[in-house]
């Protein structure tokens, strides 16, 4: 399970949107913890790189 933070080289780094499955979703937000579909916070299954029922790939 991914944490909301990544521990690397003894430093705490927050999980970023680019690290999640929703990095190219049209509902994404600049904040990794929320999006248009999950305004109160993304569930653990999304943070853990599992599927998101609201995922819609953003068109170029």
CSV table of N, CA, C and O in Angstrom, one decimal:
chain,number,residue,atom,x,y,z
A,1,UNK,N,0.8,-1.2,0.0
A,1,UNK,CA,0.0,0.0,0.0
A,1,UNK,C,0.9,1.2,0.0
A,1,UNK,O,1.8,1.4,0.8
A,2,UNK,N,0.6,2.2,-0.9
A,2,UNK,CA,1.3,3.4,-0.9
A,2,UNK,C,0.8,4.3,0.2
A,2,UNK,O,-0.4,4.2,0.6
A,3,UNK,N,1.7,5.0,0.8
A,3,UNK,CA,1.3,6.0,1.8
A,3,UNK,C,1.0,7.3,1.2
A,3,UNK,O,1.3,7.5,0.0
A,4,UNK,N,0.5,8.3,1.9
A,4,UNK,CA,0.3,9.6,1.4
A,4,UNK,C,1.7,10.3,1.2
A,4,UNK,O,1.8,11.3,0.6
A,5,UNK,N,2.7,9.6,1.8
A,5,UNK,CA,4.1,10.1,1.7
A,5,UNK,C,5.0,9.0,1.3
A,5,UNK,O,4.7,7.9,1.6
A,6,UNK,N,6.1,9.4,0.6
A,6,UNK,CA,7.1,8.4,0.2
A,6,UNK,C,8.3,8.7,0.9
A,6,UNK,O,8.8,9.8,1.0
A,7,UNK,N,8.9,7.6,1.5
A,7,UNK,CA,10.1,7.8,2.3
A,7,UNK,C,11.3,7.4,1.4
A,7,UNK,O,11.4,6.2,0.9
A,8,UNK,N,12.1,8.3,1.0
A,8,UNK,CA,13.3,8.1,0.2
A,8,UNK,C,14.5,8.7,0.8
A,8,UNK,O,14.5,9.9,1.2
A,9,UNK,N,15.6,8.0,1.0
A,9,UNK,CA,16.8,8.5,1.5
A,9,UNK,C,16.7,9.2,2.8
A,9,UNK,O,17.2,10.3,3.1
A,10,UNK,N,15.7,8.7,3.6
A,10,UNK,CA,15.5,9.3,4.9
A,10,UNK,C,14.7,10.6,4.9
A,10,UNK,O,14.5,11.3,5.9
A,11,UNK,N,14.2,11.0,3.7
A,11,UNK,CA,13.4,12.2,3.6
A,11,UNK,C,11.9,11.8,3.3
A,11,UNK,O,11.7,10.8,2.6
A,12,UNK,N,11.0,12.6,3.7
A,12,UNK,CA,9.6,12.4,3.5
A,12,UNK,C,9.2,13.2,2.2
A,12,UNK,O,9.5,14.4,2.2
A,13,UNK,N,8.7,12.6,1.2
A,13,UNK,CA,8.2,13.2,0.0
A,13,UNK,C,6.7,12.9,-0.2
A,13,UNK,O,6.3,11.8,-0.1
A,14,UNK,N,5.9,14.0,-0.4
A,14,UNK,CA,4.5,13.7,-0.6
A,14,UNK,C,4.2,13.0,-1.9
A,14,UNK,O,5.0,13.2,-2.9
A,15,UNK,N,3.2,12.2,-2.0
A,15,UNK,CA,2.8,11.5,-3.2
A,15,UNK,C,2.2,12.6,-4.1
A,15,UNK,O,1.4,13.5,-3.7
A,16,UNK,N,2.6,12.6,-5.4
A,16,UNK,CA,2.2,13.7,-6.3
A,16,UNK,C,1.2,13.1,-7.3
A,16,UNK,O,1.2,11.9,-7.6
A,17,UNK,N,0.4,13.9,-8.0
A,17,UNK,CA,-0.5,13.5,-9.0
A,17,UNK,C,0.2,12.7,-10.1
A,17,UNK,O,-0.4,11.7,-10.5
A,18,UNK,N,1.3,13.1,-10.5
A,18,UNK,CA,2.1,12.4,-11.5
A,18,UNK,C,2.4,11.0,-11.2
A,18,UNK,O,2.7,10.2,-12.0
A,19,UNK,N,2.4,10.6,-9.9
A,19,UNK,CA,2.7,9.3,-9.4
A,19,UNK,C,1.5,8.4,-9.4
A,19,UNK,O,1.6,7.2,-9.1
A,20,UNK,N,0.3,8.9,-9.6
A,20,UNK,CA,-1.0,8.2,-9.4
A,20,UNK,C,-1.6,7.8,-10.8
A,20,UNK,O,-1.2,8.3,-11.8
A,21,UNK,N,-2.5,6.9,-10.8
A,21,UNK,CA,-3.2,6.4,-12.0
A,21,UNK,C,-4.0,7.6,-12.6
A,21,UNK,O,-4.2,7.6,-13.8
A,22,UNK,N,-4.3,8.6,-11.9
A,22,UNK,CA,-5.1,9.7,-12.4
A,22,UNK,C,-4.3,10.8,-12.9
A,22,UNK,O,-4.9,11.9,-13.2
A,23,UNK,N,-3.1,10.6,-13.2
A,23,UNK,CA,-2.2,11.7,-13.7
A,23,UNK,C,-2.7,12.3,-15.1
A,23,UNK,O,-2.4,13.4,-15.4
A,24,UNK,N,-3.5,11.5,-15.8
A,24,UNK,CA,-4.0,12.0,-17.1
A,24,UNK,C,-5.5,12.0,-17.2
A,24,UNK,O,-6.1,12.0,-18.2
A,25,UNK,N,-6.2,12.0,-16.0
A,25,UNK,CA,-7.6,12.0,-15.9
A,25,UNK,C,-8.2,13.4,-16.0
A,25,UNK,O,-7.6,14.4,-15.5
A,26,UNK,N,-9.3,13.6,-16.7
A,26,UNK,CA,-9.9,14.9,-16.8
A,26,UNK,C,-10.4,15.5,-15.5
A,26,UNK,O,-10.7,16.7,-15.4
A,27,UNK,N,-10.6,14.6,-14.5
A,27,UNK,CA,-11.1,15.1,-13.2
A,27,UNK,C,-10.0,15.5,-12.2
A,27,UNK,O,-10.2,15.9,-11.1
A,28,UNK,N,-8.7,15.4,-12.7
A,28,UNK,CA,-7.6,15.5,-11.7
A,28,UNK,C,-7.5,17.0,-11.2
A,28,UNK,O,-8.1,17.9,-11.8
A,29,UNK,N,-6.8,17.1,-10.1
A,29,UNK,CA,-6.6,18.4,-9.5
A,29,UNK,C,-5.1,18.6,-9.3
A,29,UNK,O,-4.3,17.6,-9.3
A,30,UNK,N,-4.6,19.8,-9.1
A,30,UNK,CA,-3.2,20.0,-8.8
A,30,UNK,C,-2.8,19.3,-7.5
A,30,UNK,O,-1.6,19.0,-7.3
A,31,UNK,N,-3.8,19.1,-6.6
A,31,UNK,CA,-3.5,18.4,-5.3
A,31,UNK,C,-3.8,16.9,-5.5
A,31,UNK,O,-4.8,16.5,-6.0
A,32,UNK,N,-2.8,16.1,-5.1
A,32,UNK,CA,-2.9,14.7,-5.3
A,32,UNK,C,-4.1,14.0,-4.5
A,32,UNK,O,-4.6,13.0,-4.9
A,33,UNK,N,-4.4,14.6,-3.4
A,33,UNK,CA,-5.4,14.0,-2.5
A,33,UNK,C,-6.9,14.2,-2.9
A,33,UNK,O,-7.7,13.5,-2.4
A,34,UNK,N,-7.1,15.1,-3.8
A,34,UNK,CA,-8.5,15.4,-4.2
A,34,UNK,C,-8.6,15.5,-5.7
A,34,UNK,O,-7.6,15.6,-6.4
A,35,UNK,N,-9.9,15.5,-6.2
A,35,UNK,CA,-10.1,15.7,-7.6
A,35,UNK,C,-11.6,16.1,-7.7
A,35,UNK,O,-12.3,16.1,-6.7
A,36,UNK,N,-12.1,16.3,-8.9
A,36,UNK,CA,-13.5,16.7,-9.1
A,36,UNK,C,-14.4,15.6,-8.7
A,36,UNK,O,-15.6,15.9,-8.3
A,37,UNK,N,-14.0,14.3,-8.8
A,37,UNK,CA,-14.9,13.2,-8.4
A,37,UNK,C,-14.8,13.0,-6.9
A,37,UNK,O,-15.8,12.5,-6.3
A,38,UNK,N,-13.7,13.2,-6.3
A,38,UNK,CA,-13.5,13.0,-4.8
A,38,UNK,C,-13.1,14.3,-4.1
A,38,UNK,O,-11.9,14.5,-3.8
A,39,UNK,N,-14.0,15.2,-3.9
A,39,UNK,CA,-13.7,16.5,-3.3
A,39,UNK,C,-13.3,16.4,-1.8
A,39,UNK,O,-12.7,17.2,-1.3
A,40,UNK,N,-13.8,15.3,-1.2
A,40,UNK,CA,-13.4,15.1,0.2
A,40,UNK,C,-12.2,14.2,0.4
A,40,UNK,O,-11.8,13.9,1.6
A,41,UNK,N,-11.5,13.8,-0.6
A,41,UNK,CA,-10.3,13.0,-0.6
A,41,UNK,C,-10.5,11.7,-1.3
A,41,UNK,O,-11.5,11.1,-1.3
A,42,UNK,N,-9.4,11.3,-2.0
A,42,UNK,CA,-9.4,10.1,-2.8
A,42,UNK,C,-9.4,8.9,-1.8
A,42,UNK,O,-8.7,8.9,-0.8
A,43,UNK,N,-10.1,7.8,-2.2
A,43,UNK,CA,-10.0,6.6,-1.3
A,43,UNK,C,-8.6,5.9,-1.5
A,43,UNK,O,-7.9,6.2,-2.5
A,44,UNK,N,-8.3,5.0,-0.6
A,44,UNK,CA,-7.0,4.3,-0.6
A,44,UNK,C,-6.8,3.6,-1.9
A,44,UNK,O,-5.7,3.5,-2.4
A,45,UNK,N,-7.9,3.0,-2.5
A,45,UNK,CA,-7.7,2.3,-3.8
A,45,UNK,C,-7.1,3.1,-4.9
A,45,UNK,O,-6.4,2.6,-5.7
A,46,UNK,N,-7.5,4.4,-4.9
A,46,UNK,CA,-6.9,5.3,-5.9
A,46,UNK,C,-5.5,5.6,-5.6
A,46,UNK,O,-4.6,5.6,-6.5
A,47,UNK,N,-5.2,5.9,-4.4
A,47,UNK,CA,-3.8,6.2,-3.9
A,47,UNK,C,-2.9,5.0,-4.1
A,47,UNK,O,-1.7,5.2,-4.4
A,48,UNK,N,-3.5,3.8,-4.0
A,48,UNK,CA,-2.7,2.6,-4.2
A,48,UNK,C,-2.5,2.2,-5.7
A,48,UNK,O,-2.2,1.0,-5.9
A,49,UNK,N,-2.8,3.0,-6.6
A,49,UNK,CA,-2.7,2.7,-8.0
A,49,UNK,C,-3.6,1.6,-8.5
A,49,UNK,O,-3.3,0.9,-9.5
A,50,UNK,N,-4.8,1.5,-7.8
A,50,UNK,CA,-5.8,0.6,-8.4
A,50,UNK,C,-6.7,1.4,-9.2
A,50,UNK,O,-6.5,2.5,-9.5
A,51,UNK,N,-7.8,0.7,-9.7
A,51,UNK,CA,-8.7,1.4,-10.6
A,51,UNK,C,-9.6,2.5,-9.9
A,51,UNK,O,-9.8,2.4,-8.7
A,52,UNK,N,-10.0,3.5,-10.6
A,52,UNK,CA,-10.9,4.5,-10.2
A,52,UNK,C,-12.1,4.5,-11.0
A,52,UNK,O,-12.0,4.5,-12.3
A,53,UNK,N,-13.3,4.4,-10.4
A,53,UNK,CA,-14.5,4.3,-11.2
A,53,UNK,C,-14.8,5.5,-12.0
A,53,UNK,O,-15.6,5.5,-12.9
A,54,UNK,N,-14.2,6.7,-11.6
A,54,UNK,CA,-14.5,7.9,-12.3
A,54,UNK,C,-13.4,8.3,-13.3
A,54,UNK,O,-13.5,9.4,-13.9
A,55,UNK,N,-12.4,7.5,-13.5
A,55,UNK,CA,-11.3,7.8,-14.4
A,55,UNK,C,-11.8,8.0,-15.9
A,55,UNK,O,-12.5,7.1,-16.4
A,56,UNK,N,-11.5,9.1,-16.4
A,56,UNK,CA,-11.8,9.4,-17.9
A,56,UNK,C,-10.5,10.1,-18.4
A,56,UNK,O,-10.1,11.2,-17.9
A,57,UNK,N,-9.9,9.4,-19.3
A,57,UNK,CA,-8.6,10.0,-19.9
A,57,UNK,C,-8.9,11.3,-20.6
A,57,UNK,O,-9.8,11.4,-21.4
A,58,UNK,N,-8.0,12.3,-20.2
A,58,UNK,CA,-8.2,13.6,-20.8
A,58,UNK,C,-7.7,13.5,-22.3
A,58,UNK,O,-6.7,12.9,-22.6
A,59,UNK,N,-8.4,14.1,-23.2
A,59,UNK,CA,-8.1,14.1,-24.6
A,59,UNK,C,-7.1,15.3,-24.8
A,59,UNK,O,-7.1,16.3,-24.2
A,60,UNK,N,-6.2,15.0,-25.7
A,60,UNK,CA,-5.1,16.0,-26.1
A,60,UNK,C,-5.7,17.2,-26.8
A,60,UNK,O,-6.5,17.2,-27.5
